[in-house]
PDB file of C-alpha atoms in Angstrom:
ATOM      1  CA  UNK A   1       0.000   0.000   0.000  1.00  0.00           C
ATOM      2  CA  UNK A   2       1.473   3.339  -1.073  1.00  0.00           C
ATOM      3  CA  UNK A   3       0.396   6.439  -0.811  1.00  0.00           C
ATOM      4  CA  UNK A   4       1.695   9.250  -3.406  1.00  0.00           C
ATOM      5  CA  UNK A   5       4.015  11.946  -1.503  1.00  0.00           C
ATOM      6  CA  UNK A   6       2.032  14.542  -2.151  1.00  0.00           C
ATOM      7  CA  UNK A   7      -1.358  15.301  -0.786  1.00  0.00           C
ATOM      8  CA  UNK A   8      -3.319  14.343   1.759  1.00  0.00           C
ATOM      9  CA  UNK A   9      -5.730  10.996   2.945  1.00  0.00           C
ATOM     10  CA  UNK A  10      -9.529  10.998   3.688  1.00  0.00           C
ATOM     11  CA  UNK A  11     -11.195   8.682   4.981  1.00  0.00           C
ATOM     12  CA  UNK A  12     -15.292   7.760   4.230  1.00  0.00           C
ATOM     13  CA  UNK A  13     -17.399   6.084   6.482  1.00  0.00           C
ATOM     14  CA  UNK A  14     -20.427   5.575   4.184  1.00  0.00           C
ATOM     15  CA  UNK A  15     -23.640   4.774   5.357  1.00  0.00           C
ATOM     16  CA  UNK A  16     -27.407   4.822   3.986  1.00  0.00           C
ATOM     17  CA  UNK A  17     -28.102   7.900   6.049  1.00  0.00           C
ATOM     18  CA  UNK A  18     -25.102   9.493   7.192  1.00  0.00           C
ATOM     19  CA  UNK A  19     -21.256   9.352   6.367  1.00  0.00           C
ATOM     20  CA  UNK A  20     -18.382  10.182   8.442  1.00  0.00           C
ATOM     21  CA  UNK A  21     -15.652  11.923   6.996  1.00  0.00           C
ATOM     22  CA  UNK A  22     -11.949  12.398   8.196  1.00  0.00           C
ATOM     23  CA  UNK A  23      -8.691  13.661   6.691  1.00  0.00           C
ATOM     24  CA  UNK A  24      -5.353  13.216   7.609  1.00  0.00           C
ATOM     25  CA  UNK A  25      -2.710  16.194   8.436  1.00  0.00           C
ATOM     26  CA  UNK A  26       0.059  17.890   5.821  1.00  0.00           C
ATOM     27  CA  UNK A  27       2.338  14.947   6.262  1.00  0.00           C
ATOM     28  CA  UNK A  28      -0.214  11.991   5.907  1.00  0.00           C
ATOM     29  CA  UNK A  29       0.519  10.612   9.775  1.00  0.00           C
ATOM     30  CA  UNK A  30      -2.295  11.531  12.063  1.00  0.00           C
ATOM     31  CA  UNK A  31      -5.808  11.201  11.441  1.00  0.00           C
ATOM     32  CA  UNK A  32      -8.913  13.478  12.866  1.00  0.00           C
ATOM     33  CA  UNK A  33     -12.416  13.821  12.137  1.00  0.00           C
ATOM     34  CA  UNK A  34     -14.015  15.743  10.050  1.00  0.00           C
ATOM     35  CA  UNK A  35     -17.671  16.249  10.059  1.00  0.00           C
ATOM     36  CA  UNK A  36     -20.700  13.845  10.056  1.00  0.00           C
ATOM     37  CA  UNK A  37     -22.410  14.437   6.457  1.00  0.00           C
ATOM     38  CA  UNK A  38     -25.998  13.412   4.703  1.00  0.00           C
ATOM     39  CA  UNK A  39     -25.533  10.642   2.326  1.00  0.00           C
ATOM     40  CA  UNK A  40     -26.140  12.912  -0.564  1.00  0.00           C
ATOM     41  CA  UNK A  41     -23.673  15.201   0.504  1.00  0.00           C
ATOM     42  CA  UNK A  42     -20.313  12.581   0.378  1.00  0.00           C
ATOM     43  CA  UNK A  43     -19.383  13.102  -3.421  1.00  0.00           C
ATOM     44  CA  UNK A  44     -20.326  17.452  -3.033  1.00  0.00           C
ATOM     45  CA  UNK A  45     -18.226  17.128   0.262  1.00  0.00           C
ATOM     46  CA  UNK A  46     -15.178  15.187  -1.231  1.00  0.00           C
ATOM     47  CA  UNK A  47     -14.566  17.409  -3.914  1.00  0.00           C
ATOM     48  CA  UNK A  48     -13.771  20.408  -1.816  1.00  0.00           C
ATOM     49  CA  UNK A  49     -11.564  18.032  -0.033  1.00  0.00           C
ATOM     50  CA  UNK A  50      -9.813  17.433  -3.047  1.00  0.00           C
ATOM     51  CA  UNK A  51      -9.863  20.435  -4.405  1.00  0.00           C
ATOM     52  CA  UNK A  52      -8.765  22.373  -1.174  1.00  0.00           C
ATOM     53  CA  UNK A  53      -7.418  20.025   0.864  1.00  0.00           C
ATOM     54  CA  UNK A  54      -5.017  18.283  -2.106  1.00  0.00           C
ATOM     55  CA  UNK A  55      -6.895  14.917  -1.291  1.00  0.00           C
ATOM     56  CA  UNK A  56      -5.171  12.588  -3.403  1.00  0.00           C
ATOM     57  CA  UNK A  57      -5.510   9.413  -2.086  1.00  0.00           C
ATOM     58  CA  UNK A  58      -9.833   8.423  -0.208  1.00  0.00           C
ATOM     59  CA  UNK A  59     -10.303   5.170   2.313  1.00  0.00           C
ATOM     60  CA  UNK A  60     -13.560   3.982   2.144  1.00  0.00           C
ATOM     61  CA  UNK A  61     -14.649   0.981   5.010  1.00  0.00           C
ATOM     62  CA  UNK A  62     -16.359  -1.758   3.632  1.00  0.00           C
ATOM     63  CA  UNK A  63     -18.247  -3.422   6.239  1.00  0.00           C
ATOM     64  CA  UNK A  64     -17.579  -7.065   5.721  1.00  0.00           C
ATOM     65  CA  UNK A  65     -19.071 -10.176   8.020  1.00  0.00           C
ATOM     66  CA  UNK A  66     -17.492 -11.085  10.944  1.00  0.00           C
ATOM     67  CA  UNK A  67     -16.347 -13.883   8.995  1.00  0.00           C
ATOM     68  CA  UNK A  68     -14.352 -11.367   6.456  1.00  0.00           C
ATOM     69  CA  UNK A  69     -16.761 -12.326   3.360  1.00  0.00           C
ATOM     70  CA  UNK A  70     -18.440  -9.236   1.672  1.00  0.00           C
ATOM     71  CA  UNK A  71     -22.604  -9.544   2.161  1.00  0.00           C
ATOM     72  CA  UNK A  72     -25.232  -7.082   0.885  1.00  0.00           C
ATOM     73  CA  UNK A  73     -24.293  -3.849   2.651  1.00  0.00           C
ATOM     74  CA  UNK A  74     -20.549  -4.217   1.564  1.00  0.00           C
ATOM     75  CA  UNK A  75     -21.826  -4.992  -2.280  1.00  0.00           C
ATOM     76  CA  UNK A  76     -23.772  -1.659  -1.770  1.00  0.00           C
ATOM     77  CA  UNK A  77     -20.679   0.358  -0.687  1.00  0.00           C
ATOM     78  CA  UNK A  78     -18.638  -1.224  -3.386  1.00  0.00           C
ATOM     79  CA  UNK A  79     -21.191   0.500  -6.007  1.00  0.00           C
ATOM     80  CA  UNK A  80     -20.286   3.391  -4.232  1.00  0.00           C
ATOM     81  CA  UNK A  81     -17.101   3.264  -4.471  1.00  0.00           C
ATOM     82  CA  UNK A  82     -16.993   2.138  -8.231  1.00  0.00           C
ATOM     83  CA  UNK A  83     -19.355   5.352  -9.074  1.00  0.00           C
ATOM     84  CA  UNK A  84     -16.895   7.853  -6.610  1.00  0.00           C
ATOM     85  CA  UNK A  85     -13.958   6.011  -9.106  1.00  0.00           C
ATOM     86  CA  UNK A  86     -15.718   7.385 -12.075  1.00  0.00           C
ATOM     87  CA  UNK A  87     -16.445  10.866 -11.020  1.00  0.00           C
ATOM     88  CA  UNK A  88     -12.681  11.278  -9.328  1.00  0.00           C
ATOM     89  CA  UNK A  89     -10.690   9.297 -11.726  1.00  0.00           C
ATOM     90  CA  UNK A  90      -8.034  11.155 -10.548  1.00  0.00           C
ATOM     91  CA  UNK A  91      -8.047  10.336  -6.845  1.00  0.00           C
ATOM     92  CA  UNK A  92      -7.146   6.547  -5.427  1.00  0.00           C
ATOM     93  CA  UNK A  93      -9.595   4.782  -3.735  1.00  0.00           C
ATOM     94  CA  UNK A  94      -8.606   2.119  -0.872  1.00  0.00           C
ATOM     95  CA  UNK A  95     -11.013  -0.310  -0.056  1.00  0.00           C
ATOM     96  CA  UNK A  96     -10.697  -0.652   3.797  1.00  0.00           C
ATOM     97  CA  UNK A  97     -11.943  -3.675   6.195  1.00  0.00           C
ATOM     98  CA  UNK A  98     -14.335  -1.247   8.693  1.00  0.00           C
ATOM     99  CA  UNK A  99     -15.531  -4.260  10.848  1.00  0.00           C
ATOM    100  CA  UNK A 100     -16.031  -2.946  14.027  1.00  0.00           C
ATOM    101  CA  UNK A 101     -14.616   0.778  13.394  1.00  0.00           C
ATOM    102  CA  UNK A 102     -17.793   2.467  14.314  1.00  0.00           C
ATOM    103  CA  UNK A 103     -18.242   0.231  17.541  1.00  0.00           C
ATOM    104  CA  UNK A 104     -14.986   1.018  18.783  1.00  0.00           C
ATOM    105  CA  UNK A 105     -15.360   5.181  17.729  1.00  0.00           C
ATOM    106  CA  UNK A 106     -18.408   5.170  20.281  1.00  0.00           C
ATOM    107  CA  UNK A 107     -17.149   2.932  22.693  1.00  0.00           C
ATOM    108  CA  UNK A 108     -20.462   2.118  23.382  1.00  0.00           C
ATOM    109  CA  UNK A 109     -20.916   5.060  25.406  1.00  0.00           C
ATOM    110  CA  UNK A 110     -21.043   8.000  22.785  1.00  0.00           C
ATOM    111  CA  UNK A 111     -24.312   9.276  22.401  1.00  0.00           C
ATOM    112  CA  UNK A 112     -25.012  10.511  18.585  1.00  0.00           C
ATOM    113  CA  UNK A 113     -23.478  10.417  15.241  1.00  0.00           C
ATOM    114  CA  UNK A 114     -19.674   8.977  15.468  1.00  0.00           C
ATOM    115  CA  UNK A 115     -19.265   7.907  12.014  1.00  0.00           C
ATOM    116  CA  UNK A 116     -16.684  10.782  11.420  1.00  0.00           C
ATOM    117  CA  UNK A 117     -14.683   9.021  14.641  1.00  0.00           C
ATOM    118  CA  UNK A 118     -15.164   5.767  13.056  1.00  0.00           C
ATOM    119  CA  UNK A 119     -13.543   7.253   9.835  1.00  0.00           C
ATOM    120  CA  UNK A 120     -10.941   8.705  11.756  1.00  0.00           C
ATOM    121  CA  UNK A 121     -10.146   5.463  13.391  1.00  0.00           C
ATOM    122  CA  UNK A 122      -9.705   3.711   9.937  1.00  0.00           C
ATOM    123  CA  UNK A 123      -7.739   6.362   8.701  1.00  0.00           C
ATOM    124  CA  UNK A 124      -5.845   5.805  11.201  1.00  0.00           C
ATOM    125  CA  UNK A 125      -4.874   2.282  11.242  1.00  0.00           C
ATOM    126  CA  UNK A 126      -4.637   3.166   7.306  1.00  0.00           C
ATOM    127  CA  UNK A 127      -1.669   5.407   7.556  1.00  0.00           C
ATOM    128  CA  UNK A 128       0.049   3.249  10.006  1.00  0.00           C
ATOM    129  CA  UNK A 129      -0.640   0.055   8.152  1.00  0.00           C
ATOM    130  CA  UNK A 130       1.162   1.817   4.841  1.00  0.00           C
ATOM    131  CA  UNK A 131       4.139   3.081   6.953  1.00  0.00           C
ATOM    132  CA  UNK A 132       4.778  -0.597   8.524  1.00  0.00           C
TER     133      UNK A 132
END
């Protein structure tokens, strides 16, 4: 996994009704979250990210089975993903394992919308998976 020197990582939580949104800093090491967005808003949001942010490189969590096999909800974020592809050709898209990544944003104690947290997380464990 490499990421290109220049620019920075986001990272999409996509769900059916919200999507959590993070972005790394300058140098591509730490993570943060970024806002909590409307469905419809992902592709709007992601282009200002790109555009003035210097996004270059998006993580998107696939929620796979416990059992690591890809079942209706990850086939539905995979569209996504293919039709984000299309519309950014320029930008790389990493498909990323999200099991459990919103469970362990909330901690089971949050109250409200942590799916920016949970994107944060994965971007996270992203950017230290590609510097191992």
């Amino acid at each position: 996994m490499s990421v290109p020197a220049a620019g920075r990582v986001a990272a999409v939580d996509l769900g059916e009704v919200r999507c959590g949104i993070a972005i790394s800093d300058e140098t591509a090491t730490i993570a943060r979250p970024l806002e909590v967005v409307g469905e419809g808003e992902v592709e709007e949001r992601l282009r200002g990210l790109i555009d003035r942010e210097g996004v270059s490189v998006v993580v998107v969590g696939v929620p796979k089975t416990m059992r690591g096999e890809e079942g209706p909800q990850a086939r539905k974020v995979l569209e996504k993903i293919g039709r984000m592809r299309e519309r950014f050709p320029a930008v790389r898209f990493v498909e990323w394992d999200e099991r459990l990544t919103t469970r362990l944003a909330g901690g089971g104690k949050k109250k409200g919308p942590v799916d920016h947290l949970a994107a944060a997380h994965m971007l996270q464990e992203y950017l230290w998976a590609r510097r191992s």
